[in-house]
Structures are given as structure tokens and as C-alpha cells.
Amino acid sequence: MWILAMCACSGTVYATESRIGNARENYCNVAFYITDETADGYPGSKFTATWTDETGTYTGQYDFTKGNSWGNGRGVIVTMEAPVTFQVDFSGLEEGYKIVNTLDLSEEITFETISGGTASVYWSVFDSENTTGTIGGTPDDTKEITTESQIVKQSENGNRVIKNEEAEEVYQNFLSAVSYIADSDEWYSALLIQYDWFGEASYAPWYAEYVAGGTKEEFLSMSLFDRFVWSETYLRYAWAVGTGSYSTYFGSKENFESHITNNIVNMINNATDYEAVEEAYLTLAEWQYNYVTENGFPFNFVNNRSYLDEGGSLPDSVAQTESGTNSDDAELAEIRKELMAELSEEEIAELSGDTETTKKVDSTSSSGPGAIVVILVVIIVGGSVYFFLCRKK
């Protein structure tokens, strides 16, 4: 199990669960990914990380606890001085266990903060006797990982049912830009390894929940590249909508970047040739953000159909808003119908701007009273609508 905890410090660490958004200049949001890679599960419930820069000017510490910092998806947000390189020491670990840098298995733990941006830090809890680079008790060199991308193959064959042409164009441009990373060792270490380590615990359950007919087993049989495409073009957005905390993820561009795109961009930036992949990812992400804010749910690019087509239910907050809007429109229409029924033919013509009918009426009657009636009708209709809206509030 893993969790994202965003942290930051200025001399000392100040924790908060409500600070959301991009870091200010000279400060950085740091995302800590902590994984339990022990053979039988880490028995402890807490350990402390203390970090200090090489000059001793900036220092801070944080108590990582099970269920808060790893284990059930909860997060913590704080602020950290930047740009600074920090050296980390750990205390409070159970005997027989250690913390290592997830990406290179080093016990020399450092990380850098980025001024005005975000940074990702990956740590793993290992058994102390584990010195061979095993993950979850399975040696790396015995893991068999499918490398052939069925998504790329399907795209090349053109065997797809297209309902949304605009979305398909965005998706195909994305695949054209990123497909080369599918069998790249560098991109495995920089990005795709994420979908290996966390596939079973996080991404496979999303696939089973938010894809019609999807199963965990089907997701885990995919290549890591296909897992990446599924997760970062659709599943993460579906999960965010499914949490019920719509505004947290899609309430603003800043929230969207903080909770959806920033951490993916940070992983992408681990590779040396990341620019094209980053641009393609952010282009697709922006399209998805606009689609979600307009419709209330995401679009599945891989199947070229919406979240609702996948059997997803509309979030309560969005459903209530749409229901309220439809009810309001119906009531206003009924008020207008009742008022219009009381008008004569010539009054309706004048109110609607029917000049031919108005001319005929003017040739046989005085225009004064008609104009007064029209003005009165406008006042009545406007007043009724105003009263109705006030009553709804």
C-alpha cells in the first residue's frame, strides 16, 4: 500500500490538512510515496524522518504514521524551503527494519526541493537483512513483465469504435508522442515502475471499478505502458470523481494541478528526454479537465466513451445541481405559459417582435394601450421570475 503525503518546511515543519495549491516562490510542495516492501509487512505504526541541509540552516522533521502517511490513502500537506538539498535521518523504526530510496535502493537518503514547484520522494520500508534489491520478497530478475502494448497495437490497426472525434484526435496525438517509452529501460526506472509496484494495490482496483466489465486480473496482465495509459488518461480522473470530493480535484486549475498532474509530471521529468511526453500528457490532461468541469465526469480515451457509458454514476453534487437546474427551468416555463395565456394575439405579437402582426393590429386600433400592456407584461414576467429566484434561494 502507498500514499501521497505532501510536505514543506521553512526552518521547521508546519503540518496542515487544508493547504492545497501550488507552492509560493522559494517554497516547495513535496510528495512522499512510502511503500511497505517487507516480506511479512512492517509491524510498526510510526517512524520519524528528520531532514537538514548541508549548512544546517534549514531543518525539519515529520512523524510518518500508519494510516496517516501510508496504508489507507490519507495525506498530509506542509511547506518546505526551496531550493534546498536535504539529508534525511530516520528514528523510531522497529528493530530489523530500514528505510531505503525506492528508485536506487540506497540507504543514503537525500532529496531536493524545487522553488515554486513540487517534488516527489520515494521511500520504501525494507527488512534490514534485505540487501539484494528485492521488492515484496520477489527478486527483481525473476519478475516477468509483459512489454507488448495492446493499446498501441489496437491504435495502429485502427480497430476502434469512435464516438468522440475530438477526443480521439487528442488521444492519438498523445499515443504518437509517448509510445516510444513502452520498452525503454530508462522510462521503466523513471515512470513505468510506478505501475508495477502499485498496480495491484491501487490501479487494478480502479480499473475493476470504473471500467465496464473490467477486472483486477485483466489490468495486471497488461504491459506497464498500457497500465500507464489507462491510469493517466482515465482511471485517475474517474477515481477523483468517485471520491465525492469534486472541488478538491476539479474546483480550480490550481487544485487540479496539485492533486492530479503535478506528481505525474515530476515522474515524467525523471527521464532525460521528457519534454515531448510531458507536453503530450499535459495537453490530454487539460482536455480532460475541461471535459470534467463541463460534464461532471471524465472521458475514457481508450474505449472512446464516457464515464457514464462505463457504468459510472453521476456524483451526488453534480446530480443535485442538474436536477435543480431542470426543475427551475420547468417551473419558469410554467409561469411564462400561464402569463402568456392571458394575453391577446396582438399583445403576444408585440411582445415577441412580430412586426407584420403588429402593423395589422395598429391599422385597426390605437397603439397606446397595447404598448402599455406589453410594458406591464414585461414587468409582471420579470417580477415573477425575480420572486421565483428569491424563493428558491
CSV table of C-alpha atoms in Angstrom, one decimal:
chain,number,residue,atom,x,y,z
A,1,MET,CA,0.0,0.0,0.0
A,2,TRP,CA,1.1,3.5,-0.7
A,3,ILE,CA,0.1,7.0,0.0
A,4,LEU,CA,0.9,10.5,-1.1
A,5,ALA,CA,1.8,13.0,1.6
A,6,MET,CA,2.7,16.5,0.6
A,7,CYS,CA,5.2,18.2,2.9
A,8,ALA,CA,7.1,21.5,3.2
A,9,CYS,CA,9.2,23.4,5.7
A,10,SER,CA,10.8,26.7,6.5
A,11,GLY,CA,13.3,26.1,9.2
A,12,THR,CA,10.7,23.8,10.9
A,13,VAL,CA,7.8,21.8,9.6
A,14,TYR,CA,4.2,23.0,10.0
A,15,ALA,CA,1.6,20.3,9.2
A,16,THR,CA,-1.9,21.1,7.9
A,17,GLU,CA,-4.5,19.1,6.0
A,18,SER,CA,-6.2,22.0,4.3
A,19,ARG,CA,-3.4,23.7,2.4
A,20,ILE,CA,-4.0,23.0,-1.3
A,21,GLY,CA,-2.4,24.6,-4.3
A,22,ASN,CA,0.9,25.5,-5.9
A,23,ALA,CA,3.8,26.4,-3.7
A,24,ARG,CA,4.9,30.0,-3.4
A,25,GLU,CA,8.2,31.2,-4.8
A,26,ASN,CA,11.1,29.9,-2.6
A,27,TYR,CA,8.9,27.1,-1.2
A,28,CYS,CA,8.0,23.7,-2.5
A,29,ASN,CA,5.3,21.0,-2.1
A,30,VAL,CA,7.0,17.6,-1.6
A,31,ALA,CA,5.1,14.4,-2.3
A,32,PHE,CA,6.3,11.4,-0.2
A,33,TYR,CA,5.5,8.0,-1.7
A,34,ILE,CA,6.0,5.4,1.1
A,35,THR,CA,5.8,1.7,0.3
A,36,ASP,CA,6.0,-1.3,2.7
A,37,GLU,CA,8.3,-3.7,0.8
A,38,THR,CA,8.9,-6.1,3.7
A,39,ALA,CA,8.3,-9.8,3.3
A,40,ASP,CA,5.6,-10.1,6.1
A,41,GLY,CA,4.5,-6.5,6.5
A,42,TYR,CA,6.1,-3.8,8.6
A,43,PRO,CA,4.8,-4.3,12.2
A,44,GLY,CA,5.5,-0.7,13.4
A,45,SER,CA,2.9,2.1,13.4
A,46,LYS,CA,5.3,5.1,13.3
A,47,PHE,CA,8.7,6.4,12.4
A,48,THR,CA,10.2,9.9,12.3
A,49,ALA,CA,12.2,11.5,9.4
A,50,THR,CA,14.5,14.4,10.2
A,51,TRP,CA,16.0,16.4,7.4
A,52,THR,CA,18.7,19.0,7.4
A,53,ASP,CA,20.5,20.9,4.6
A,54,GLU,CA,24.3,20.7,4.4
A,55,THR,CA,24.8,24.0,6.2
A,56,GLY,CA,22.4,23.3,9.0
A,57,THR,CA,20.4,26.4,8.1
A,58,TYR,CA,17.2,24.6,7.3
A,59,THR,CA,15.9,21.6,9.3
A,60,GLY,CA,12.6,19.9,10.0
A,61,GLN,CA,11.1,16.6,10.9
A,62,TYR,CA,7.8,14.7,10.4
A,63,ASP,CA,6.3,11.7,12.2
A,64,PHE,CA,5.0,9.3,9.5
A,65,THR,CA,2.3,7.1,10.9
A,66,LYS,CA,0.5,4.0,9.5
A,67,GLY,CA,-3.0,5.0,8.3
A,68,ASN,CA,-1.9,8.6,8.0
A,69,SER,CA,1.3,8.5,6.0
A,70,TRP,CA,0.9,5.1,4.4
A,71,GLY,CA,-1.7,2.3,4.4
A,72,ASN,CA,-5.1,3.9,3.6
A,73,GLY,CA,-4.7,6.8,1.2
A,74,ARG,CA,-4.8,9.7,3.6
A,75,GLY,CA,-2.5,12.6,3.1
A,76,VAL,CA,-0.7,15.4,4.9
A,77,ILE,CA,0.3,18.8,3.5
A,78,VAL,CA,3.1,21.1,4.8
A,79,THR,CA,5.6,23.7,3.3
A,80,MET,CA,9.3,23.3,2.7
A,81,GLU,CA,12.0,25.9,1.9
A,82,ALA,CA,13.4,25.7,-1.7
A,83,PRO,CA,15.6,25.3,-3.5
A,84,VAL,CA,17.4,23.1,-0.9
A,85,THR,CA,19.0,19.7,-0.9
A,86,PHE,CA,18.2,17.8,2.3
A,87,GLN,CA,19.9,14.9,4.0
A,88,VAL,CA,17.4,12.6,5.9
A,89,ASP,CA,17.9,10.5,9.0
A,90,PHE,CA,15.2,8.2,10.4
A,91,SER,CA,14.4,7.2,14.0
A,92,GLY,CA,11.7,5.2,15.7
A,93,LEU,CA,11.9,2.3,13.3
A,94,GLU,CA,11.2,-1.2,14.6
A,95,GLU,CA,14.3,-3.3,15.1
A,96,GLY,CA,15.2,-5.3,12.0
A,97,TYR,CA,13.8,-2.7,9.5
A,98,LYS,CA,15.2,0.2,7.5
A,99,ILE,CA,14.2,2.9,5.0
A,100,VAL,CA,15.8,3.0,1.6
A,101,ASN,CA,15.4,5.2,-1.5
A,102,THR,CA,12.9,3.3,-3.6
A,103,LEU,CA,14.4,4.1,-7.0
A,104,ASP,CA,18.0,3.0,-6.3
A,105,LEU,CA,17.7,1.1,-3.0
A,106,SER,CA,20.3,3.4,-1.4
A,107,GLU,CA,20.3,3.9,2.4
A,108,GLU,CA,21.8,7.4,1.8
A,109,ILE,CA,18.6,9.3,1.7
A,110,THR,CA,18.5,12.8,0.2
A,111,PHE,CA,16.0,14.9,-1.8
A,112,GLU,CA,15.8,18.3,-3.4
A,113,THR,CA,13.1,20.9,-3.2
A,114,ILE,CA,12.1,23.0,-6.2
A,115,SER,CA,11.4,26.7,-5.9
A,116,GLY,CA,7.7,27.4,-6.6
A,117,GLY,CA,7.0,23.9,-7.7
A,118,THR,CA,6.5,20.3,-6.5
A,119,ALA,CA,8.9,17.4,-5.9
A,120,SER,CA,8.3,13.6,-5.5
A,121,VAL,CA,10.2,11.5,-2.9
A,122,TYR,CA,10.0,7.7,-3.0
A,123,TRP,CA,10.9,5.7,0.1
A,124,SER,CA,10.5,2.0,0.9
A,125,VAL,CA,10.5,0.1,4.2
A,126,PHE,CA,12.7,-2.9,3.9
A,127,ASP,CA,13.8,-5.8,6.2
A,128,SER,CA,17.3,-5.0,7.4
A,129,GLU,CA,18.7,-8.3,6.0
A,130,ASN,CA,17.2,-7.4,2.6
A,131,THR,CA,20.3,-6.2,0.7
A,132,THR,CA,19.7,-7.7,-2.7
A,133,GLY,CA,17.1,-5.3,-4.0
A,134,THR,CA,14.0,-7.5,-3.7
A,135,ILE,CA,10.6,-6.0,-3.8
A,136,GLY,CA,7.9,-7.5,-1.7
A,137,GLY,CA,10.0,-10.6,-1.3
A,138,THR,CA,10.3,-11.3,-5.0
A,139,PRO,CA,13.8,-10.8,-6.7
A,140,ASP,CA,13.7,-8.3,-9.5
A,141,ASP,CA,15.3,-10.6,-12.0
A,142,THR,CA,12.6,-13.2,-11.7
A,143,LYS,CA,9.6,-10.8,-12.4
A,144,GLU,CA,8.0,-11.4,-15.8
A,145,ILE,CA,6.5,-8.2,-17.2
A,146,THR,CA,4.6,-8.1,-20.4
A,147,THR,CA,6.2,-5.5,-22.7
A,148,GLU,CA,4.0,-5.6,-25.8
A,149,SER,CA,1.4,-2.8,-25.8
A,150,GLN,CA,-2.0,-3.9,-26.9
A,151,ILE,CA,-3.1,-0.2,-26.8
A,152,VAL,CA,-0.5,0.8,-29.4
A,153,LYS,CA,-1.3,-2.3,-31.4
A,154,GLN,CA,-5.0,-1.5,-31.5
A,155,SER,CA,-4.3,2.1,-32.4
A,156,GLU,CA,-2.1,1.0,-35.3
A,157,ASN,CA,-4.7,-1.5,-36.6
A,158,GLY,CA,-7.4,1.2,-36.4
A,159,ASN,CA,-9.8,-1.4,-34.9
A,160,ARG,CA,-11.7,1.1,-32.8
A,161,VAL,CA,-15.3,2.4,-32.4
A,162,ILE,CA,-15.2,6.2,-32.4
A,163,LYS,CA,-17.9,8.3,-30.8
A,164,ASN,CA,-16.0,11.4,-30.0
A,165,GLU,CA,-13.8,12.6,-32.8
A,166,GLU,CA,-12.2,15.5,-30.9
A,167,ALA,CA,-11.2,13.2,-28.0
A,168,GLU,CA,-9.8,10.6,-30.5
A,169,GLU,CA,-7.6,13.2,-32.1
A,170,VAL,CA,-6.2,14.3,-28.7
A,171,TYR,CA,-5.7,10.6,-27.7
A,172,GLN,CA,-3.9,9.6,-30.9
A,173,ASN,CA,-1.6,12.6,-30.7
A,174,PHE,CA,-0.8,11.6,-27.1
A,175,LEU,CA,0.0,8.0,-28.2
A,176,SER,CA,2.2,9.2,-31.1
A,177,ALA,CA,4.3,11.2,-28.7
A,178,VAL,CA,4.6,8.7,-25.8
A,179,SER,CA,4.5,5.2,-27.4
A,180,TYR,CA,8.3,5.0,-27.7
A,181,ILE,CA,8.7,4.7,-23.9
A,182,ALA,CA,6.8,1.4,-23.8
A,183,ASP,CA,10.0,-0.7,-23.9
A,184,SER,CA,12.6,1.8,-22.7
A,185,ASP,CA,14.7,0.8,-19.7
A,186,GLU,CA,15.2,4.5,-18.8
A,187,TRP,CA,11.4,5.1,-18.8
A,188,TYR,CA,10.9,1.9,-16.8
A,189,SER,CA,13.0,3.3,-14.0
A,190,ALA,CA,11.7,6.9,-14.3
A,191,LEU,CA,8.0,6.3,-14.6
A,192,LEU,CA,6.6,2.9,-15.6
A,193,ILE,CA,7.9,1.1,-12.4
A,194,GLN,CA,5.2,3.0,-10.6
A,195,TYR,CA,2.6,0.9,-12.3
A,196,ASP,CA,4.5,-2.3,-11.5
A,197,TRP,CA,4.9,-1.6,-7.7
A,198,PHE,CA,1.5,0.0,-7.1
A,199,GLY,CA,-0.5,-1.8,-9.8
A,200,GLU,CA,-2.2,-4.4,-7.6
A,201,ALA,CA,-2.8,-2.1,-4.6
A,202,SER,CA,-4.1,1.0,-6.4
A,203,TYR,CA,-4.6,1.0,-10.1
A,204,ALA,CA,-6.1,-2.5,-10.6
A,205,PRO,CA,-9.0,-1.8,-8.2
A,206,TRP,CA,-9.7,1.5,-10.1
A,207,TYR,CA,-9.8,-0.5,-13.4
A,208,ALA,CA,-12.2,-3.0,-11.9
A,209,GLU,CA,-14.5,-0.3,-10.5
A,210,TYR,CA,-14.5,2.3,-13.3
A,211,VAL,CA,-14.4,0.2,-16.5
A,212,ALA,CA,-17.4,-1.8,-17.5
A,213,GLY,CA,-16.5,-5.5,-17.3
A,214,GLY,CA,-13.0,-4.7,-16.1
A,215,THR,CA,-11.2,-6.9,-13.6
A,216,LYS,CA,-8.1,-6.6,-11.5
A,217,GLU,CA,-6.7,-9.7,-13.2
A,218,GLU,CA,-7.2,-8.1,-16.7
A,219,PHE,CA,-5.4,-4.9,-15.6
A,220,LEU,CA,-2.4,-6.8,-14.1
A,221,SER,CA,-2.0,-8.8,-17.3
A,222,MET,CA,-1.3,-5.6,-19.2
A,223,SER,CA,2.1,-4.2,-20.1
A,224,LEU,CA,3.3,-1.4,-17.8
A,225,PHE,CA,2.9,1.1,-20.6
A,226,ASP,CA,-0.7,0.1,-21.1
A,227,ARG,CA,-1.3,0.4,-17.3
A,228,PHE,CA,0.2,3.9,-17.5
A,229,VAL,CA,-2.1,4.9,-20.4
A,230,TRP,CA,-5.2,3.6,-18.6
A,231,SER,CA,-4.3,5.2,-15.3
A,232,GLU,CA,-3.2,8.7,-16.5
A,233,THR,CA,-5.8,9.2,-19.3
A,234,TYR,CA,-8.9,7.9,-17.5
A,235,LEU,CA,-8.7,5.9,-14.3
A,236,ARG,CA,-7.2,8.6,-12.1
A,237,TYR,CA,-9.9,11.1,-13.2
A,238,ALA,CA,-12.6,8.5,-12.6
A,239,TRP,CA,-11.3,7.8,-9.1
A,240,ALA,CA,-11.1,11.5,-8.3
A,241,VAL,CA,-14.8,12.0,-9.4
A,242,GLY,CA,-15.7,8.8,-7.5
A,243,THR,CA,-14.3,10.1,-4.2
A,244,GLY,CA,-17.1,12.6,-4.0
A,245,SER,CA,-14.6,15.5,-3.3
A,246,TYR,CA,-15.2,17.0,-6.7
A,247,SER,CA,-14.0,20.5,-5.8
A,248,THR,CA,-10.7,19.1,-4.3
A,249,TYR,CA,-9.6,17.8,-7.7
A,250,PHE,CA,-11.6,19.9,-10.2
A,251,GLY,CA,-12.6,23.0,-8.3
A,252,SER,CA,-9.9,25.1,-9.9
A,253,LYS,CA,-6.9,24.7,-12.2
A,254,GLU,CA,-4.6,25.0,-9.1
A,255,ASN,CA,-6.4,22.2,-7.3
A,256,PHE,CA,-6.3,20.1,-10.5
A,257,GLU,CA,-2.5,20.6,-10.9
A,258,SER,CA,-1.8,19.9,-7.2
A,259,HIS,CA,-3.8,16.7,-7.0
A,260,ILE,CA,-3.7,15.3,-10.5
A,261,THR,CA,-1.0,16.4,-12.8
A,262,ASN,CA,2.0,17.7,-10.8
A,263,ASN,CA,3.1,14.4,-9.4
A,264,ILE,CA,2.8,12.7,-12.8
A,265,VAL,CA,4.9,15.5,-14.4
A,266,ASN,CA,7.5,15.0,-11.7
A,267,MET,CA,7.8,11.4,-12.5
A,268,ILE,CA,8.0,12.1,-16.2
A,269,ASN,CA,10.8,14.6,-15.5
A,270,ASN,CA,12.9,11.8,-14.1
A,271,ALA,CA,13.8,10.8,-17.7
A,272,THR,CA,16.3,12.8,-19.8
A,273,ASP,CA,14.1,13.1,-22.9
A,274,TYR,CA,10.9,14.0,-21.1
A,275,GLU,CA,9.8,17.2,-22.9
A,276,ALA,CA,7.6,15.6,-25.6
A,277,VAL,CA,6.0,13.2,-23.2
A,278,GLU,CA,5.3,16.0,-20.7
A,279,GLU,CA,3.7,18.2,-23.4
A,280,ALA,CA,1.5,15.4,-24.7
A,281,TYR,CA,0.4,14.4,-21.2
A,282,LEU,CA,-0.5,17.9,-20.2
A,283,THR,CA,-2.4,18.5,-23.4
A,284,LEU,CA,-4.5,15.5,-22.8
A,285,ALA,CA,-4.9,16.4,-19.1
A,286,GLU,CA,-6.1,19.9,-20.0
A,287,TRP,CA,-8.7,18.4,-22.4
A,288,GLN,CA,-9.9,16.0,-19.7
A,289,TYR,CA,-10.1,18.8,-17.1
A,290,ASN,CA,-12.3,20.9,-19.4
A,291,TYR,CA,-14.4,17.8,-20.2
A,292,VAL,CA,-14.9,17.0,-16.5
A,293,THR,CA,-15.7,20.6,-15.5
A,294,GLU,CA,-18.3,20.8,-18.3
A,295,ASN,CA,-19.9,17.4,-17.8
A,296,GLY,CA,-19.1,16.4,-14.2
A,297,PHE,CA,-17.4,13.1,-15.2
A,298,PRO,CA,-14.3,12.1,-17.3
A,299,PHE,CA,-13.9,10.6,-20.7
A,300,ASN,CA,-12.4,7.2,-21.4
A,301,PHE,CA,-10.0,7.8,-24.2
A,302,VAL,CA,-9.0,4.1,-24.6
A,303,ASN,CA,-12.6,2.9,-25.2
A,304,ASN,CA,-13.7,6.3,-26.6
A,305,ARG,CA,-16.7,6.6,-24.4
A,306,SER,CA,-17.7,8.5,-21.3
A,307,TYR,CA,-17.5,7.6,-17.6
A,308,LEU,CA,-21.3,7.1,-17.7
A,309,ASP,CA,-21.0,4.7,-20.6
A,310,GLU,CA,-18.7,2.7,-18.4
A,311,GLY,CA,-21.4,2.3,-15.8
A,312,GLY,CA,-20.1,5.1,-13.6
A,313,SER,CA,-22.8,7.0,-11.6
A,314,LEU,CA,-23.0,10.8,-11.6
A,315,PRO,CA,-21.6,12.3,-8.3
A,316,ASP,CA,-24.3,13.4,-5.9
A,317,SER,CA,-23.2,17.0,-6.0
A,318,VAL,CA,-23.4,17.1,-9.8
A,319,ALA,CA,-26.7,15.2,-10.0
A,320,GLN,CA,-28.3,17.5,-7.5
A,321,THR,CA,-27.1,20.6,-9.4
A,322,GLU,CA,-28.5,19.2,-12.7
A,323,SER,CA,-31.8,18.1,-11.1
A,324,GLY,CA,-32.2,21.6,-9.5
A,325,THR,CA,-31.5,23.3,-12.8
A,326,ASN,CA,-34.0,21.2,-14.7
A,327,SER,CA,-36.6,21.8,-12.0
A,328,ASP,CA,-36.1,25.5,-12.1
A,329,ASP,CA,-36.3,25.6,-15.9
A,330,ALA,CA,-39.6,23.7,-15.8
A,331,GLU,CA,-41.2,26.0,-13.2
A,332,LEU,CA,-40.1,29.1,-15.0
A,333,ALA,CA,-41.6,27.7,-18.2
A,334,GLU,CA,-44.9,27.0,-16.5
A,335,ILE,CA,-45.0,30.6,-15.1
A,336,ARG,CA,-44.4,32.1,-18.5
A,337,LYS,CA,-47.0,29.8,-20.1
A,338,GLU,CA,-49.7,31.0,-17.6
A,339,LEU,CA,-48.9,34.6,-18.1
A,340,MET,CA,-48.8,34.3,-21.9
A,341,ALA,CA,-52.3,32.6,-21.9
A,342,GLU,CA,-53.8,35.9,-20.5
A,343,LEU,CA,-52.5,38.0,-23.4
A,344,SER,CA,-54.4,38.8,-26.7
A,345,GLU,CA,-53.0,37.9,-30.1
A,346,GLU,CA,-51.8,41.5,-30.8
A,347,GLU,CA,-50.1,41.8,-27.3
A,348,ILE,CA,-48.2,38.5,-27.9
A,349,ALA,CA,-47.2,39.7,-31.4
A,350,GLU,CA,-45.9,43.0,-30.0
A,351,LEU,CA,-44.1,41.2,-27.1
A,352,SER,CA,-42.4,38.7,-29.5
A,353,GLY,CA,-41.4,41.3,-32.1
A,354,ASP,CA,-43.8,40.1,-34.8
A,355,THR,CA,-43.8,43.3,-36.8
A,356,GLU,CA,-46.3,42.1,-39.5
A,357,THR,CA,-49.0,41.2,-37.0
A,358,THR,CA,-48.3,44.4,-35.1
A,359,LYS,CA,-48.8,46.5,-38.2
A,360,LYS,CA,-52.1,44.9,-38.9
A,361,VAL,CA,-53.2,45.5,-35.3
A,362,ASP,CA,-52.0,49.1,-35.4
A,363,SER,CA,-54.1,49.8,-38.6
A,364,THR,CA,-57.3,48.9,-36.8
A,365,SER,CA,-56.6,50.0,-33.2
A,366,SER,CA,-54.8,52.6,-31.1
A,367,SER,CA,-51.2,51.6,-30.3
A,368,GLY,CA,-51.1,53.3,-26.9
A,369,PRO,CA,-52.9,50.7,-24.8
A,370,GLY,CA,-51.1,47.9,-26.5
A,371,ALA,CA,-47.7,49.4,-25.6
A,372,ILE,CA,-48.8,49.9,-22.1
A,373,VAL,CA,-50.0,46.3,-21.8
A,374,VAL,CA,-46.6,45.0,-23.2
A,375,ILE,CA,-44.7,47.0,-20.7
A,376,LEU,CA,-46.9,45.7,-17.9
A,377,VAL,CA,-46.4,42.1,-19.1
A,378,VAL,CA,-42.7,42.5,-19.2
A,379,ILE,CA,-42.8,43.9,-15.6
A,380,ILE,CA,-45.0,41.1,-14.5
A,381,VAL,CA,-42.9,38.3,-16.1
A,382,GLY,CA,-39.7,39.9,-14.8
A,383,GLY,CA,-41.1,40.3,-11.3
A,384,SER,CA,-42.4,36.8,-11.3
A,385,VAL,CA,-39.0,35.4,-12.3
A,386,TYR,CA,-37.3,37.6,-9.7
A,387,PHE,CA,-39.7,36.4,-7.0
A,388,PHE,CA,-39.3,32.8,-8.0
A,389,LEU,CA,-35.5,33.0,-7.9
A,390,CYS,CA,-35.6,34.7,-4.5
A,391,ARG,CA,-38.0,32.0,-3.2
A,392,LYS,CA,-35.6,29.3,-4.5
A,393,LYS,CA,-32.7,30.9,-2.6
